[in-house]
Amino acid sequence: MALSDKVSEHLDAAQSELRRALFHAATNEQPATIQGIANLLHELDKLSTVADILDHLDHMKSKGDIKWRDFE
């Protein structure tokens, strides 16, 4: 199941705020802080990508195009 609309909405808002924080951190903060914010953005992006991939695989499984044993 893909991320719900509400969860996606909140994750998008979090990403937007982190982008703003990264923008301001780029001129005023230590490199470790900048890297930490960038890592958070990357992890949020991976979360929605993985959810989409798993949803697609479940859809393929339900159609019979793929069986989970194919990955063993």
Short mmCIF file of the N, C-alpha and C atoms (twelve columns), coordinates in Angstrom:
data_MODEL
# 
_entry.id   MODEL 
# 
loop_
_atom_site.group_PDB 
_atom_site.id 
_atom_site.type_symbol 
_atom_site.label_atom_id 
_atom_site.label_alt_id 
_atom_site.label_comp_id 
_atom_site.label_asym_id 
_atom_site.label_seq_id 
_atom_site.Cartn_x 
_atom_site.Cartn_y 
_atom_site.Cartn_z 
_atom_site.pdbx_PDB_model_num 
ATOM 1   N N  . MET A 1  0.841  -1.169  0.000   1 
ATOM 2   C CA . MET A 1  0.000  0.000   0.000   1 
ATOM 3   C C  . MET A 1  0.895  1.244   0.000   1 
ATOM 4   N N  . ALA A 2  0.606  2.141   -0.906  1 
ATOM 5   C CA . ALA A 2  1.379  3.378   -0.989  1 
ATOM 6   C C  . ALA A 2  1.117  4.233   0.248   1 
ATOM 7   N N  . LEU A 3  1.942  5.228   0.414   1 
ATOM 8   C CA . LEU A 3  1.744  6.133   1.536   1 
ATOM 9   C C  . LEU A 3  0.396  6.832   1.392   1 
ATOM 10  N N  . SER A 4  -0.277 7.022   2.498   1 
ATOM 11  C CA . SER A 4  -1.572 7.706   2.453   1 
ATOM 12  C C  . SER A 4  -1.365 9.166   2.070   1 
ATOM 13  N N  . ASP A 5  -2.437 9.793   1.606   1 
ATOM 14  C CA . ASP A 5  -2.364 11.198  1.210   1 
ATOM 15  C C  . ASP A 5  -1.900 12.075  2.360   1 
ATOM 16  N N  . LYS A 6  -2.413 11.807  3.549   1 
ATOM 17  C CA . LYS A 6  -2.067 12.625  4.713   1 
ATOM 18  C C  . LYS A 6  -0.583 12.481  5.059   1 
ATOM 19  N N  . VAL A 7  -0.086 11.259  5.034   1 
ATOM 20  C CA . VAL A 7  1.328  11.028  5.334   1 
ATOM 21  C C  . VAL A 7  2.194  11.690  4.267   1 
ATOM 22  N N  . SER A 8  1.826  11.526  3.003   1 
ATOM 23  C CA . SER A 8  2.574  12.161  1.921   1 
ATOM 24  C C  . SER A 8  2.588  13.678  2.069   1 
ATOM 25  N N  . GLU A 9  1.457  14.226  2.446   1 
ATOM 26  C CA . GLU A 9  1.355  15.673  2.641   1 
ATOM 27  C C  . GLU A 9  2.314  16.152  3.736   1 
ATOM 28  N N  . HIS A 10 2.339  15.434  4.841   1 
ATOM 29  C CA . HIS A 10 3.216  15.823  5.942   1 
ATOM 30  C C  . HIS A 10 4.698  15.621  5.592   1 
ATOM 31  N N  . LEU A 11 4.999  14.552  4.871   1 
ATOM 32  C CA . LEU A 11 6.384  14.331  4.456   1 
ATOM 33  C C  . LEU A 11 6.841  15.419  3.483   1 
ATOM 34  N N  . ASP A 12 5.953  15.823  2.576   1 
ATOM 35  C CA . ASP A 12 6.288  16.915  1.653   1 
ATOM 36  C C  . ASP A 12 6.553  18.214  2.414   1 
ATOM 37  N N  . ALA A 13 5.737  18.478  3.426   1 
ATOM 38  C CA . ALA A 13 5.935  19.679  4.238   1 
ATOM 39  C C  . ALA A 13 7.266  19.610  4.991   1 
ATOM 40  N N  . ALA A 14 7.588  18.434  5.513   1 
ATOM 41  C CA . ALA A 14 8.854  18.260  6.229   1 
ATOM 42  C C  . ALA A 14 10.035 18.472  5.286   1 
ATOM 43  N N  . GLN A 15 9.932  17.937  4.071   1 
ATOM 44  C CA . GLN A 15 11.001 18.127  3.092   1 
ATOM 45  C C  . GLN A 15 11.158 19.601  2.730   1 
ATOM 46  N N  . SER A 16 10.053 20.283  2.587   1 
ATOM 47  C CA . SER A 16 10.099 21.705  2.265   1 
ATOM 48  C C  . SER A 16 10.813 22.489  3.370   1 
ATOM 49  N N  . GLU A 17 10.472 22.204  4.615   1 
ATOM 50  C CA . GLU A 17 11.121 22.886  5.744   1 
ATOM 51  C C  . GLU A 17 12.609 22.541  5.821   1 
ATOM 52  N N  . LEU A 18 12.940 21.279  5.567   1 
ATOM 53  C CA . LEU A 18 14.353 20.888  5.606   1 
ATOM 54  C C  . LEU A 18 15.140 21.547  4.475   1 
ATOM 55  N N  . ARG A 19 14.522 21.714  3.313   1 
ATOM 56  C CA . ARG A 19 15.199 22.430  2.224   1 
ATOM 57  C C  . ARG A 19 15.493 23.874  2.614   1 
ATOM 58  N N  . ARG A 20 14.525 24.505  3.265   1 
ATOM 59  C CA . ARG A 20 14.742 25.879  3.731   1 
ATOM 60  C C  . ARG A 20 15.870 25.919  4.767   1 
ATOM 61  N N  . ALA A 21 15.854 24.944  5.679   1 
ATOM 62  C CA . ALA A 21 16.908 24.878  6.700   1 
ATOM 63  C C  . ALA A 21 18.269 24.663  6.037   1 
ATOM 64  N N  . LEU A 22 18.317 23.813  5.036   1 
ATOM 65  C CA . LEU A 22 19.569 23.550  4.329   1 
ATOM 66  C C  . LEU A 22 20.068 24.807  3.626   1 
ATOM 67  N N  . PHE A 23 19.158 25.553  3.028   1 
ATOM 68  C CA . PHE A 23 19.515 26.794  2.351   1 
ATOM 69  C C  . PHE A 23 20.194 27.767  3.325   1 
ATOM 70  N N  . HIS A 24 19.603 27.934  4.491   1 
ATOM 71  C CA . HIS A 24 20.159 28.859  5.472   1 
ATOM 72  C C  . HIS A 24 21.414 28.296  6.137   1 
ATOM 73  N N  . ALA A 25 21.438 26.994  6.315   1 
ATOM 74  C CA . ALA A 25 22.606 26.367  6.950   1 
ATOM 75  C C  . ALA A 25 23.837 26.457  6.059   1 
ATOM 76  N N  . ALA A 26 23.631 26.496  4.760   1 
ATOM 77  C CA . ALA A 26 24.755 26.492  3.821   1 
ATOM 78  C C  . ALA A 26 25.701 27.661  4.036   1 
ATOM 79  N N  . THR A 27 25.208 28.761  4.560   1 
ATOM 80  C CA . THR A 27 26.080 29.917  4.760   1 
ATOM 81  C C  . THR A 27 26.501 30.140  6.209   1 
ATOM 82  N N  . ASN A 28 25.816 29.502  7.150   1 
ATOM 83  C CA . ASN A 28 26.068 29.824  8.557   1 
ATOM 84  C C  . ASN A 28 26.508 28.662  9.437   1 
ATOM 85  N N  . GLU A 29 26.384 27.450  8.977   1 
ATOM 86  C CA . GLU A 29 26.592 26.299  9.864   1 
ATOM 87  C C  . GLU A 29 27.830 25.492  9.484   1 
ATOM 88  N N  . GLN A 30 28.188 24.619  10.404  1 
ATOM 89  C CA . GLN A 30 29.311 23.716  10.196  1 
ATOM 90  C C  . GLN A 30 28.943 22.663  9.133   1 
ATOM 91  N N  . PRO A 31 29.943 22.146  8.416   1 
ATOM 92  C CA . PRO A 31 29.671 21.132  7.395   1 
ATOM 93  C C  . PRO A 31 28.916 19.906  7.919   1 
ATOM 94  N N  . ALA A 32 29.184 19.512  9.160   1 
ATOM 95  C CA . ALA A 32 28.484 18.340  9.717   1 
ATOM 96  C C  . ALA A 32 26.989 18.605  9.838   1 
ATOM 97  N N  . THR A 33 26.611 19.819  10.173  1 
ATOM 98  C CA . THR A 33 25.196 20.181  10.270  1 
ATOM 99  C C  . THR A 33 24.546 20.150  8.893   1 
ATOM 100 N N  . ILE A 34 25.240 20.704  7.914   1 
ATOM 101 C CA . ILE A 34 24.725 20.715  6.543   1 
ATOM 102 C C  . ILE A 34 24.549 19.287  6.040   1 
ATOM 103 N N  . GLN A 35 25.547 18.447  6.303   1 
ATOM 104 C CA . GLN A 35 25.467 17.042  5.879   1 
ATOM 105 C C  . GLN A 35 24.318 16.321  6.568   1 
ATOM 106 N N  . GLY A 36 24.107 16.608  7.836   1 
ATOM 107 C CA . GLY A 36 23.009 15.973  8.573   1 
ATOM 108 C C  . GLY A 36 21.657 16.325  7.988   1 
ATOM 109 N N  . ILE A 37 21.456 17.581  7.655   1 
ATOM 110 C CA . ILE A 37 20.186 18.008  7.051   1 
ATOM 111 C C  . ILE A 37 20.015 17.359  5.678   1 
ATOM 112 N N  . ALA A 38 21.092 17.333  4.900   1 
ATOM 113 C CA . ALA A 38 21.038 16.693  3.579   1 
ATOM 114 C C  . ALA A 38 20.709 15.209  3.700   1 
ATOM 115 N N  . ASN A 39 21.272 14.554  4.702   1 
ATOM 116 C CA . ASN A 39 20.974 13.130  4.921   1 
ATOM 117 C C  . ASN A 39 19.500 12.919  5.262   1 
ATOM 118 N N  . LEU A 40 18.940 13.797  6.080   1 
ATOM 119 C CA . LEU A 40 17.517 13.694  6.410   1 
ATOM 120 C C  . LEU A 40 16.654 13.823  5.156   1 
ATOM 121 N N  . LEU A 41 16.982 14.781  4.307   1 
ATOM 122 C CA . LEU A 41 16.241 14.947  3.056   1 
ATOM 123 C C  . LEU A 41 16.340 13.695  2.189   1 
ATOM 124 N N  . HIS A 42 17.532 13.135  2.124   1 
ATOM 125 C CA . HIS A 42 17.742 11.917  1.333   1 
ATOM 126 C C  . HIS A 42 16.921 10.748  1.871   1 
ATOM 127 N N  . GLU A 43 16.908 10.583  3.174   1 
ATOM 128 C CA . GLU A 43 16.146 9.491   3.786   1 
ATOM 129 C C  . GLU A 43 14.641 9.646   3.532   1 
ATOM 130 N N  . LEU A 44 14.134 10.865  3.617   1 
ATOM 131 C CA . LEU A 44 12.710 11.089  3.328   1 
ATOM 132 C C  . LEU A 44 12.392 10.760  1.879   1 
ATOM 133 N N  . ASP A 45 13.282 11.114  0.983   1 
ATOM 134 C CA . ASP A 45 13.087 10.805  -0.430  1 
ATOM 135 C C  . ASP A 45 13.086 9.298   -0.658  1 
ATOM 136 N N  . LYS A 46 14.012 8.598   -0.013  1 
ATOM 137 C CA . LYS A 46 14.066 7.137   -0.135  1 
ATOM 138 C C  . LYS A 46 12.794 6.490   0.400   1 
ATOM 139 N N  . LEU A 47 12.239 7.027   1.473   1 
ATOM 140 C CA . LEU A 47 11.035 6.460   2.077   1 
ATOM 141 C C  . LEU A 47 9.894  6.408   1.072   1 
ATOM 142 N N  . SER A 48 9.628  7.505   0.385   1 
ATOM 143 C CA . SER A 48 8.527  7.503   -0.568  1 
ATOM 144 C C  . SER A 48 8.863  6.676   -1.802  1 
ATOM 145 N N  . THR A 49 10.131 6.649   -2.210  1 
ATOM 146 C CA . THR A 49 10.513 5.835   -3.362  1 
ATOM 147 C C  . THR A 49 10.340 4.354   -3.058  1 
ATOM 148 N N  . VAL A 50 10.791 3.917   -1.901  1 
ATOM 149 C CA . VAL A 50 10.656 2.507   -1.526  1 
ATOM 150 C C  . VAL A 50 9.179  2.122   -1.398  1 
ATOM 151 N N  . ALA A 51 8.373  3.004   -0.841  1 
ATOM 152 C CA . ALA A 51 6.940  2.727   -0.724  1 
ATOM 153 C C  . ALA A 51 6.320  2.542   -2.110  1 
ATOM 154 N N  . ASP A 52 6.717  3.364   -3.064  1 
ATOM 155 C CA . ASP A 52 6.209  3.230   -4.437  1 
ATOM 156 C C  . ASP A 52 6.655  1.919   -5.073  1 
ATOM 157 N N  . ILE A 53 7.911  1.552   -4.866  1 
ATOM 158 C CA . ILE A 53 8.434  0.299   -5.429  1 
ATOM 159 C C  . ILE A 53 7.698  -0.896  -4.841  1 
ATOM 160 N N  . LEU A 54 7.525  -0.912  -3.525  1 
ATOM 161 C CA . LEU A 54 6.822  -2.026  -2.889  1 
ATOM 162 C C  . LEU A 54 5.372  -2.106  -3.346  1 
ATOM 163 N N  . ASP A 55 4.740  -0.969  -3.526  1 
ATOM 164 C CA . ASP A 55 3.370  -0.935  -4.031  1 
ATOM 165 C C  . ASP A 55 3.309  -1.524  -5.440  1 
ATOM 166 N N  . HIS A 56 4.266  -1.170  -6.274  1 
ATOM 167 C CA . HIS A 56 4.321  -1.689  -7.642  1 
ATOM 168 C C  . HIS A 56 4.542  -3.204  -7.639  1 
ATOM 169 N N  . LEU A 57 5.453  -3.685  -6.788  1 
ATOM 170 C CA . LEU A 57 5.695  -5.126  -6.697  1 
ATOM 171 C C  . LEU A 57 4.453  -5.870  -6.207  1 
ATOM 172 N N  . ASP A 58 3.747  -5.311  -5.225  1 
ATOM 173 C CA . ASP A 58 2.509  -5.937  -4.754  1 
ATOM 174 C C  . ASP A 58 1.465  -5.996  -5.863  1 
ATOM 175 N N  . HIS A 59 1.401  -4.939  -6.660  1 
ATOM 176 C CA . HIS A 59 0.455  -4.909  -7.783  1 
ATOM 177 C C  . HIS A 59 0.816  -5.995  -8.800  1 
ATOM 178 N N  . MET A 60 2.112  -6.126  -9.107  1 
ATOM 179 C CA . MET A 60 2.545  -7.168  -10.041 1 
ATOM 180 C C  . MET A 60 2.251  -8.559  -9.489  1 
ATOM 181 N N  . LYS A 61 2.431  -8.728  -8.189  1 
ATOM 182 C CA . LYS A 61 2.161  -10.017 -7.542  1 
ATOM 183 C C  . LYS A 61 0.680  -10.352 -7.636  1 
ATOM 184 N N  . SER A 62 -0.183 -9.365  -7.399  1 
ATOM 185 C CA . SER A 62 -1.628 -9.615  -7.425  1 
ATOM 186 C C  . SER A 62 -2.108 -9.962  -8.837  1 
ATOM 187 N N  . LYS A 63 -1.420 -9.480  -9.861  1 
ATOM 188 C CA . LYS A 63 -1.766 -9.806  -11.246 1 
ATOM 189 C C  . LYS A 63 -1.195 -11.152 -11.665 1 
ATOM 190 N N  . GLY A 64 -0.301 -11.699 -10.858 1 
ATOM 191 C CA . GLY A 64 0.322  -12.971 -11.184 1 
ATOM 192 C C  . GLY A 64 1.575  -12.824 -12.037 1 
ATOM 193 N N  . ASP A 65 2.008  -11.601 -12.280 1 
ATOM 194 C CA . ASP A 65 3.205  -11.372 -13.086 1 
ATOM 195 C C  . ASP A 65 4.478  -11.761 -12.354 1 
ATOM 196 N N  . ILE A 66 4.397  -11.813 -11.047 1 
ATOM 197 C CA . ILE A 66 5.590  -12.074 -10.246 1 
ATOM 198 C C  . ILE A 66 5.169  -12.834 -8.989  1 
ATOM 199 N N  . LYS A 67 6.040  -13.692 -8.539  1 
ATOM 200 C CA . LYS A 67 5.807  -14.412 -7.295  1 
ATOM 201 C C  . LYS A 67 6.958  -14.090 -6.362  1 
ATOM 202 N N  . TRP A 68 6.672  -13.971 -5.079  1 
ATOM 203 C CA . TRP A 68 7.713  -13.606 -4.126  1 
ATOM 204 C C  . TRP A 68 8.830  -14.640 -4.107  1 
ATOM 205 N N  . ARG A 69 8.539  -15.878 -4.459  1 
ATOM 206 C CA . ARG A 69 9.599  -16.892 -4.478  1 
ATOM 207 C C  . ARG A 69 10.622 -16.610 -5.564  1 
ATOM 208 N N  . ASP A 70 10.286 -15.744 -6.542  1 
ATOM 209 C CA . ASP A 70 11.246 -15.358 -7.587  1 
ATOM 210 C C  . ASP A 70 12.439 -14.623 -6.991  1 
ATOM 211 N N  . PHE A 71 12.300 -14.097 -5.770  1 
ATOM 212 C CA . PHE A 71 13.378 -13.330 -5.166  1 
ATOM 213 C C  . PHE A 71 14.193 -14.140 -4.171  1 
ATOM 214 N N  . GLU A 72 13.898 -15.411 -4.045  1 
ATOM 215 C CA . GLU A 72 14.624 -16.241 -3.072  1 
ATOM 216 C C  . GLU A 72 15.916 -16.756 -3.660  1 
# 
